[in-house]
mmCIF file of C-alpha atoms in Angstrom:
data_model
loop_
_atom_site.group_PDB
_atom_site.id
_atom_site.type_symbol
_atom_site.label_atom_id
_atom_site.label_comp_id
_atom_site.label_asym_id
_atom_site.label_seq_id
_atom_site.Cartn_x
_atom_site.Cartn_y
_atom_site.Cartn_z
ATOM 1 C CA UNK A 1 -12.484 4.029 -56.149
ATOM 2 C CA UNK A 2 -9.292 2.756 -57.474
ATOM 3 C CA UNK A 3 -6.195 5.337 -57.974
ATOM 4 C CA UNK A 4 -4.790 5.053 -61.148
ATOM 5 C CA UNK A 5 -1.352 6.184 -62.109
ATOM 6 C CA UNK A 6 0.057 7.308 -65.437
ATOM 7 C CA UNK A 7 3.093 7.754 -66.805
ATOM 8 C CA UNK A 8 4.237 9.724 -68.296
ATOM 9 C CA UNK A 9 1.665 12.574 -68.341
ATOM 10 C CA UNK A 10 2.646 14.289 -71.582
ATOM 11 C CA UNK A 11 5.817 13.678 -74.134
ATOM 12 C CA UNK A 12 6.946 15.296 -77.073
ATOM 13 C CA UNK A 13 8.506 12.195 -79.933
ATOM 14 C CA UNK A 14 9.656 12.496 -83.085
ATOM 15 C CA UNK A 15 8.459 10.164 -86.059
ATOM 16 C CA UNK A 16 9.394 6.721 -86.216
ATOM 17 C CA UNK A 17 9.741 6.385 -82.534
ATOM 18 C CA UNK A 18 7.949 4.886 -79.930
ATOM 19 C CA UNK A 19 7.098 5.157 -76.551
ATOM 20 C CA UNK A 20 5.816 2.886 -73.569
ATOM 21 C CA UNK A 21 2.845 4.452 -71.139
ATOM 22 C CA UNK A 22 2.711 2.735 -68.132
ATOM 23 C CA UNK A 23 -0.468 2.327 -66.010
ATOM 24 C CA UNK A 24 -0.212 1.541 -62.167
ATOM 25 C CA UNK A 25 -3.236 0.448 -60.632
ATOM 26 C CA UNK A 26 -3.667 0.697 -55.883
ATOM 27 C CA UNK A 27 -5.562 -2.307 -55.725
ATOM 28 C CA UNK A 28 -6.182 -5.361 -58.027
ATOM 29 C CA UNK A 29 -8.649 -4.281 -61.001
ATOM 30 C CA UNK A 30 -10.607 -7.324 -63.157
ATOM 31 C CA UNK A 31 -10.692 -5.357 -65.898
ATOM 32 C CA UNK A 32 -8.383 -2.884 -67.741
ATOM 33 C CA UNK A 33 -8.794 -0.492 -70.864
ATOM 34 C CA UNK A 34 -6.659 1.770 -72.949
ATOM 35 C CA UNK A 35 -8.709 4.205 -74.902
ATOM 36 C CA UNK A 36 -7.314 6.980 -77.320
ATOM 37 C CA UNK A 37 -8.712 10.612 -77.245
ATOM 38 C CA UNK A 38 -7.567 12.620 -80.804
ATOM 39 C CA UNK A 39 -7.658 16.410 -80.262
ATOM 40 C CA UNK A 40 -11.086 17.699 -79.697
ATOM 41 C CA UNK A 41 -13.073 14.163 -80.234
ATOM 42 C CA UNK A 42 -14.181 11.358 -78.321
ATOM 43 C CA UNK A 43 -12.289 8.412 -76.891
ATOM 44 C CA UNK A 44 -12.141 5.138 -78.998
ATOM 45 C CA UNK A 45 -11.240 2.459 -76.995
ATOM 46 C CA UNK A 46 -8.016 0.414 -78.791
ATOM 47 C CA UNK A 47 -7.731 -2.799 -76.683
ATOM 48 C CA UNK A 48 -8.507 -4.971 -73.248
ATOM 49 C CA UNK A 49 -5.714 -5.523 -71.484
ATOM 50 C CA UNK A 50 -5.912 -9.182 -70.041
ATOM 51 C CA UNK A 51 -4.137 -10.389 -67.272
ATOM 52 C CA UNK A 52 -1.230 -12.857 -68.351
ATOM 53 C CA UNK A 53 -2.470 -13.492 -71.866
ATOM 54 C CA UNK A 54 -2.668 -11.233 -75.450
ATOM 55 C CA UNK A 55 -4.457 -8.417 -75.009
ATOM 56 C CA UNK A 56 -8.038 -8.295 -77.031
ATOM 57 C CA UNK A 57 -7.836 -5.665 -79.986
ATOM 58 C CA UNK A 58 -10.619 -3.339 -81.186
ATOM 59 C CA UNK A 59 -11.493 -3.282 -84.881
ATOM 60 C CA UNK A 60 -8.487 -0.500 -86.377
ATOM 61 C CA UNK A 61 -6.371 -1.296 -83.912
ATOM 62 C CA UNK A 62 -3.281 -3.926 -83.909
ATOM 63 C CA UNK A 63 -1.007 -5.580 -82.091
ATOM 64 C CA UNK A 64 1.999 -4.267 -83.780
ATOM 65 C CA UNK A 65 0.986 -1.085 -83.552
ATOM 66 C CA UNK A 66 -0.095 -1.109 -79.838
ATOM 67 C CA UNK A 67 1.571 -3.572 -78.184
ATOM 68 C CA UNK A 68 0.221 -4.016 -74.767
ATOM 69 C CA UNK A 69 1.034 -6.193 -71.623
ATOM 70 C CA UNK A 70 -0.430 -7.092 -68.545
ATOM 71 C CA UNK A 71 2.030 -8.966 -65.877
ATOM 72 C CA UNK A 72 -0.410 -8.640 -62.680
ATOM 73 C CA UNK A 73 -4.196 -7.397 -61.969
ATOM 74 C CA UNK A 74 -2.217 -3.704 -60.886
ATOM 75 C CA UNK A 75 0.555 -2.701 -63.951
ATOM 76 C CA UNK A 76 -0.235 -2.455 -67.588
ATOM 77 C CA UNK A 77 1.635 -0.812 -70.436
ATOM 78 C CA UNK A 78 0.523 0.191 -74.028
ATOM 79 C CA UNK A 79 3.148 1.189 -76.342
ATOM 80 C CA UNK A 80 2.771 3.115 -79.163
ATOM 81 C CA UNK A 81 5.147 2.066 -81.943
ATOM 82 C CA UNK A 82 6.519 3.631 -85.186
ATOM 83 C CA UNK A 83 4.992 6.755 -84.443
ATOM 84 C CA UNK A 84 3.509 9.408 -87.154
ATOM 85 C CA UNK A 85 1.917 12.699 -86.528
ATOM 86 C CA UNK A 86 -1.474 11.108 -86.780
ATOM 87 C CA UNK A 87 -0.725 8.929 -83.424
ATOM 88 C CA UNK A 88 -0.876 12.768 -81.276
ATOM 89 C CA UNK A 89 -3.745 11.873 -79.298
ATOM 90 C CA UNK A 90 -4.565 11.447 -75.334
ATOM 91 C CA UNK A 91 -3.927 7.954 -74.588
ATOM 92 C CA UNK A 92 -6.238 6.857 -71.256
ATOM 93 C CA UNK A 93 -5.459 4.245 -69.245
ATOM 94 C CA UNK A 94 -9.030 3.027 -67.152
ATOM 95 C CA UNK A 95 -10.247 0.531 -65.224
ATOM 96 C CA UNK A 96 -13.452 -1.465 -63.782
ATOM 97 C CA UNK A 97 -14.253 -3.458 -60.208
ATOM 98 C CA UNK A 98 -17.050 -5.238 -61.975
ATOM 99 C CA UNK A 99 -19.209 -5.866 -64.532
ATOM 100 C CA UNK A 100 -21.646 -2.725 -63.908
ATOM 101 C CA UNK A 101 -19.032 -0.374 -62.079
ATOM 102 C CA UNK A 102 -17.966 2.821 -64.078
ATOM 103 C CA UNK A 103 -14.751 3.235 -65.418
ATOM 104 C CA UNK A 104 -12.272 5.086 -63.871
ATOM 105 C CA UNK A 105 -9.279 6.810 -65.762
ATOM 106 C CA UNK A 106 -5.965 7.581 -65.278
ATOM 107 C CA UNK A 107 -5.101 11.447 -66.224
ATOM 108 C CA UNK A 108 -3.829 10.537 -69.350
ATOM 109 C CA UNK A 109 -0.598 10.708 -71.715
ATOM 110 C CA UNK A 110 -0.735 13.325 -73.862
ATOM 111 C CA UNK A 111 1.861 12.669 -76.585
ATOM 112 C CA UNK A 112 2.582 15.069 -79.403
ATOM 113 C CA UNK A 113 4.603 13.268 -82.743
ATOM 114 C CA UNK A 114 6.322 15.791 -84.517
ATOM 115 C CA UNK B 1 -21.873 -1.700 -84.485
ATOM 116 C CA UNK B 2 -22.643 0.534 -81.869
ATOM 117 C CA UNK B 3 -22.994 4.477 -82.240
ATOM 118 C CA UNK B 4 -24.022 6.604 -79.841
ATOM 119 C CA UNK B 5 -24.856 10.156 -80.446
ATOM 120 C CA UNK B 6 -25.484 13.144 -78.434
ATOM 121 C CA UNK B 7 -26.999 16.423 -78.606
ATOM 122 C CA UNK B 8 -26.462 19.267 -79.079
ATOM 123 C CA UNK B 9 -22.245 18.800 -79.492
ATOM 124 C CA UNK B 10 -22.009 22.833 -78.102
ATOM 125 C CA UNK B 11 -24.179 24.011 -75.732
ATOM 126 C CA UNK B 12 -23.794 27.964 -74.470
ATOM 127 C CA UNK B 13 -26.024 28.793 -71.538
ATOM 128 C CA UNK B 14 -26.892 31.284 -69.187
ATOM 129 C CA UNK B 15 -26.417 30.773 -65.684
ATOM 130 C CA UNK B 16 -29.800 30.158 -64.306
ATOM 131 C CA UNK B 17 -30.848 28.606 -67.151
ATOM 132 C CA UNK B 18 -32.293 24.751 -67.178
ATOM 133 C CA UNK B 19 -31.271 22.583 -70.252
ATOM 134 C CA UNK B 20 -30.916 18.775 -71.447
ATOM 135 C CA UNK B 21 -28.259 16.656 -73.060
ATOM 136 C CA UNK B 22 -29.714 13.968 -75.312
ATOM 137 C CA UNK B 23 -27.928 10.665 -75.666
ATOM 138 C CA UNK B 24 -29.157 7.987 -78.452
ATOM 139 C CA UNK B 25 -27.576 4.894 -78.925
ATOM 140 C CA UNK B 26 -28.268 2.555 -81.897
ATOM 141 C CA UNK B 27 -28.609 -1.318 -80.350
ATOM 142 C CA UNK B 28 -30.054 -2.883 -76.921
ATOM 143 C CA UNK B 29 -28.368 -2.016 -73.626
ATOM 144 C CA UNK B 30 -29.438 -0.882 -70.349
ATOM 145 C CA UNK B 31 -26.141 0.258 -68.759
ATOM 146 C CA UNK B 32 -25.426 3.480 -69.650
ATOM 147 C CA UNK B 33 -22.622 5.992 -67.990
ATOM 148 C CA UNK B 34 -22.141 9.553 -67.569
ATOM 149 C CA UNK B 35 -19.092 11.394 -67.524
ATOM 150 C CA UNK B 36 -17.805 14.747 -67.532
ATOM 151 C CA UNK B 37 -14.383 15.656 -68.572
ATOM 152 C CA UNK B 38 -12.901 19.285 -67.628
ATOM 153 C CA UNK B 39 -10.104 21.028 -70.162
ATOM 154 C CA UNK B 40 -6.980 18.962 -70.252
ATOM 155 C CA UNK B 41 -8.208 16.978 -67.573
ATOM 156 C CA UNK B 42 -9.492 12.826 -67.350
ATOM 157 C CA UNK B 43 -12.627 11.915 -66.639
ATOM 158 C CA UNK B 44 -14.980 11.738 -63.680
ATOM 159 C CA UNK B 45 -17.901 9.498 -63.302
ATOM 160 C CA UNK B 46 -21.226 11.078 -62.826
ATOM 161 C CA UNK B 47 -23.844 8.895 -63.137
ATOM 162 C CA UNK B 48 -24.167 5.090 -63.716
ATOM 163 C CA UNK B 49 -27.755 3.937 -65.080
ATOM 164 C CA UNK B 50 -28.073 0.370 -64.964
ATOM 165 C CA UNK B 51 -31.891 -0.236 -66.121
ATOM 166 C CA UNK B 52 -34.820 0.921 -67.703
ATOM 167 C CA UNK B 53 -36.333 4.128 -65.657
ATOM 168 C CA UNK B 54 -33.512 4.778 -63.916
ATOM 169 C CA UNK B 55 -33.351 8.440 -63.054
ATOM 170 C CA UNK B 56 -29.707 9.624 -60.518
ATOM 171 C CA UNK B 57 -29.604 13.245 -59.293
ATOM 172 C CA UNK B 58 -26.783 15.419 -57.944
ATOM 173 C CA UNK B 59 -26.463 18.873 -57.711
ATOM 174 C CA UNK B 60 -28.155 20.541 -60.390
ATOM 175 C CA UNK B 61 -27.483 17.322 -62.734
ATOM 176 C CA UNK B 62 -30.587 14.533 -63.418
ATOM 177 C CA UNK B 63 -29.923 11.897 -65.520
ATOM 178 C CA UNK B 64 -32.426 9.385 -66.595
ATOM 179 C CA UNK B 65 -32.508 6.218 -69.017
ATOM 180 C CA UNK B 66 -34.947 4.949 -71.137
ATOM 181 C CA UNK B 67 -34.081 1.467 -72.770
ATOM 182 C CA UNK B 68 -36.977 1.030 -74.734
ATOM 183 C CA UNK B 69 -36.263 4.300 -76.598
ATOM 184 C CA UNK B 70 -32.353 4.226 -76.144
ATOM 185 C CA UNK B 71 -32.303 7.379 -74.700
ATOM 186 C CA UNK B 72 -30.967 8.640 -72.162
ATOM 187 C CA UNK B 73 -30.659 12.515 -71.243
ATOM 188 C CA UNK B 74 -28.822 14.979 -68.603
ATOM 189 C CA UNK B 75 -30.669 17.806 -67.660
ATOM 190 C CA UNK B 76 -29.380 20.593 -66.125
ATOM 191 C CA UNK B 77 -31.120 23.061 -63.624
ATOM 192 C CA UNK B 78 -30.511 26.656 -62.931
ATOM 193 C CA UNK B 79 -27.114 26.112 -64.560
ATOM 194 C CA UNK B 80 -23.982 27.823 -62.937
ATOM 195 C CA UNK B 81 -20.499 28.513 -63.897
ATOM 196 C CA UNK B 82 -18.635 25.634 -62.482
ATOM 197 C CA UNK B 83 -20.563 22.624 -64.765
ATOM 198 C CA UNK B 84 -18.870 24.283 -67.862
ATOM 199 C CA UNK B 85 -17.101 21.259 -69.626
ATOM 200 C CA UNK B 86 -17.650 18.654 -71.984
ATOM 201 C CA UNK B 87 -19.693 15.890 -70.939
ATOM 202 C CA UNK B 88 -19.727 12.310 -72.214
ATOM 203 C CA UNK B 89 -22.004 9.447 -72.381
ATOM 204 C CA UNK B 90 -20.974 5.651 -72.144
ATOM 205 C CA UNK B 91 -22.991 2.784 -73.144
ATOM 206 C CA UNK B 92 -22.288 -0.435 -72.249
ATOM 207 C CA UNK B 93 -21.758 -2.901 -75.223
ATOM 208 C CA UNK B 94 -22.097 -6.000 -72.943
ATOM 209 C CA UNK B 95 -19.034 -7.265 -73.326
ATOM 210 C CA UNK B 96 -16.798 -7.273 -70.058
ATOM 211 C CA UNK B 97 -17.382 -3.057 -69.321
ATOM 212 C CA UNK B 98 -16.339 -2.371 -72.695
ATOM 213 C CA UNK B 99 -17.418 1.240 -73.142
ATOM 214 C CA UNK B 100 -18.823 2.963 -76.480
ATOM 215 C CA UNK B 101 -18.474 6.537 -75.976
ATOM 216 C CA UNK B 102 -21.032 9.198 -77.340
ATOM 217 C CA UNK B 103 -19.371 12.490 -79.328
ATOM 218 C CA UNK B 104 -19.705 14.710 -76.532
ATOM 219 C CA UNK B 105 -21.329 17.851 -75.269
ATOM 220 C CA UNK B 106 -19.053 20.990 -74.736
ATOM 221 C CA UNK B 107 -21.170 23.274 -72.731
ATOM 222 C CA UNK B 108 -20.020 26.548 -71.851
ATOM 223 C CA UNK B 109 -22.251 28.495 -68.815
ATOM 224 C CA UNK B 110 -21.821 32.311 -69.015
ATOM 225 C CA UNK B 111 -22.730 34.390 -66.412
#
């Protein structure tokens, strides 16, 4: 399966920041995810990231907010701007081969806004 | 829109002890993915069920899928130590391997 990479693995930011997670990907992945995970819950996934066009948003989520690109079928990077204490979450980078393949996930970013 | 619930969310067993995870999801799919997830850790892929009947075993860990009732459940057998940790199901919206994940199961095996 596909090693993912994640960076950075935790960060501390103060309000009104923001900060850029990077996702590194060994081989060439179709498809690419970023899912949140708030403190003790389940992951909600924000967006697809698509390969050299806009990335596809999930219902709460927005482009202004998350920002995300996608230069290659390897490197992806969400950003999460303007930050408040309700952004501290696990942010999860994954990925798929195919259509039926499980995901696999990078080890996260956990970011705490303070 | 999708929801998918499990059952029980906390789960404290004996070792030794057999139990099962339920997993109901609220529209049609037949994809649905395991996953367990270990404190501060990401998450590993278990199982992958991909049709009606489907039934995967590892270890002490069966999981099975049944579309017709969207259900699927994780049983557990003579449970040890080592499978404490929350464990998540995944069902496939249809859409490109877009994921809806269930609430998750914390289970906790004491000796």
């Amino acid at each position: 399966s596909a090693v993912i990479s994640q960076k950075p693995s935790r960060d501390i930011c103060q309000r009104g920041t923001s900060l850029t997670i990077q996702c590194q990907v060994d081989s060439q992945v179709t498809m690419m995810f970023w899912y949140r995970q708030q403190p003790g819950q389940s992951l909600t996934l924000i967006a697809t990231a698509n390969q050299g066009s806009e990335a596809t948003y999930e219902s709460g989520f927005v482009i202004d907010k998350f920002p995300i690109s996608r230069p290659n079928l390897t490197f992806s990077t969400l950003t999460v701007s303007n930050m408040s204490p309700e952004d501290s979450s696990i942010y999860l980078c994954s990925v798929a081969a195919s259509g039926v393949s499980p995901l696999h996930f990078g080890n996260g970013t956990r970011l705490t806004v303070t | 829109e999708l929801k998918v619930e499990q059952n029980p969310l906390f789960l404290s067993m004996q070792e030794g002890k057999n139990y099962t995870i339920y997993c109901n999801y609220s529209t049609t799919s037949d994809r649905l993915y395991w996953y367990r997830q270990d404190p501060g850790k990401s998450l590993e892929s278990l199982f992958v069920l991909l049709s009606n009947g489907a039934v995967k075993q590892e270890g002490r860990l069966m999981a099975s899928l049944d579309t017709k009732a969207r259900l699927s459940t994780l049983h557990i057998t003579a449970a040890v130590h080592d499978l404490s940790a929350t464990y998540f199901c995944a069902v496939d919206t249809g859409t490109a391997s877009k994921l809806t994940f269930g609430t998750g199961t914390r289970l906790q095996v004491t000796l």
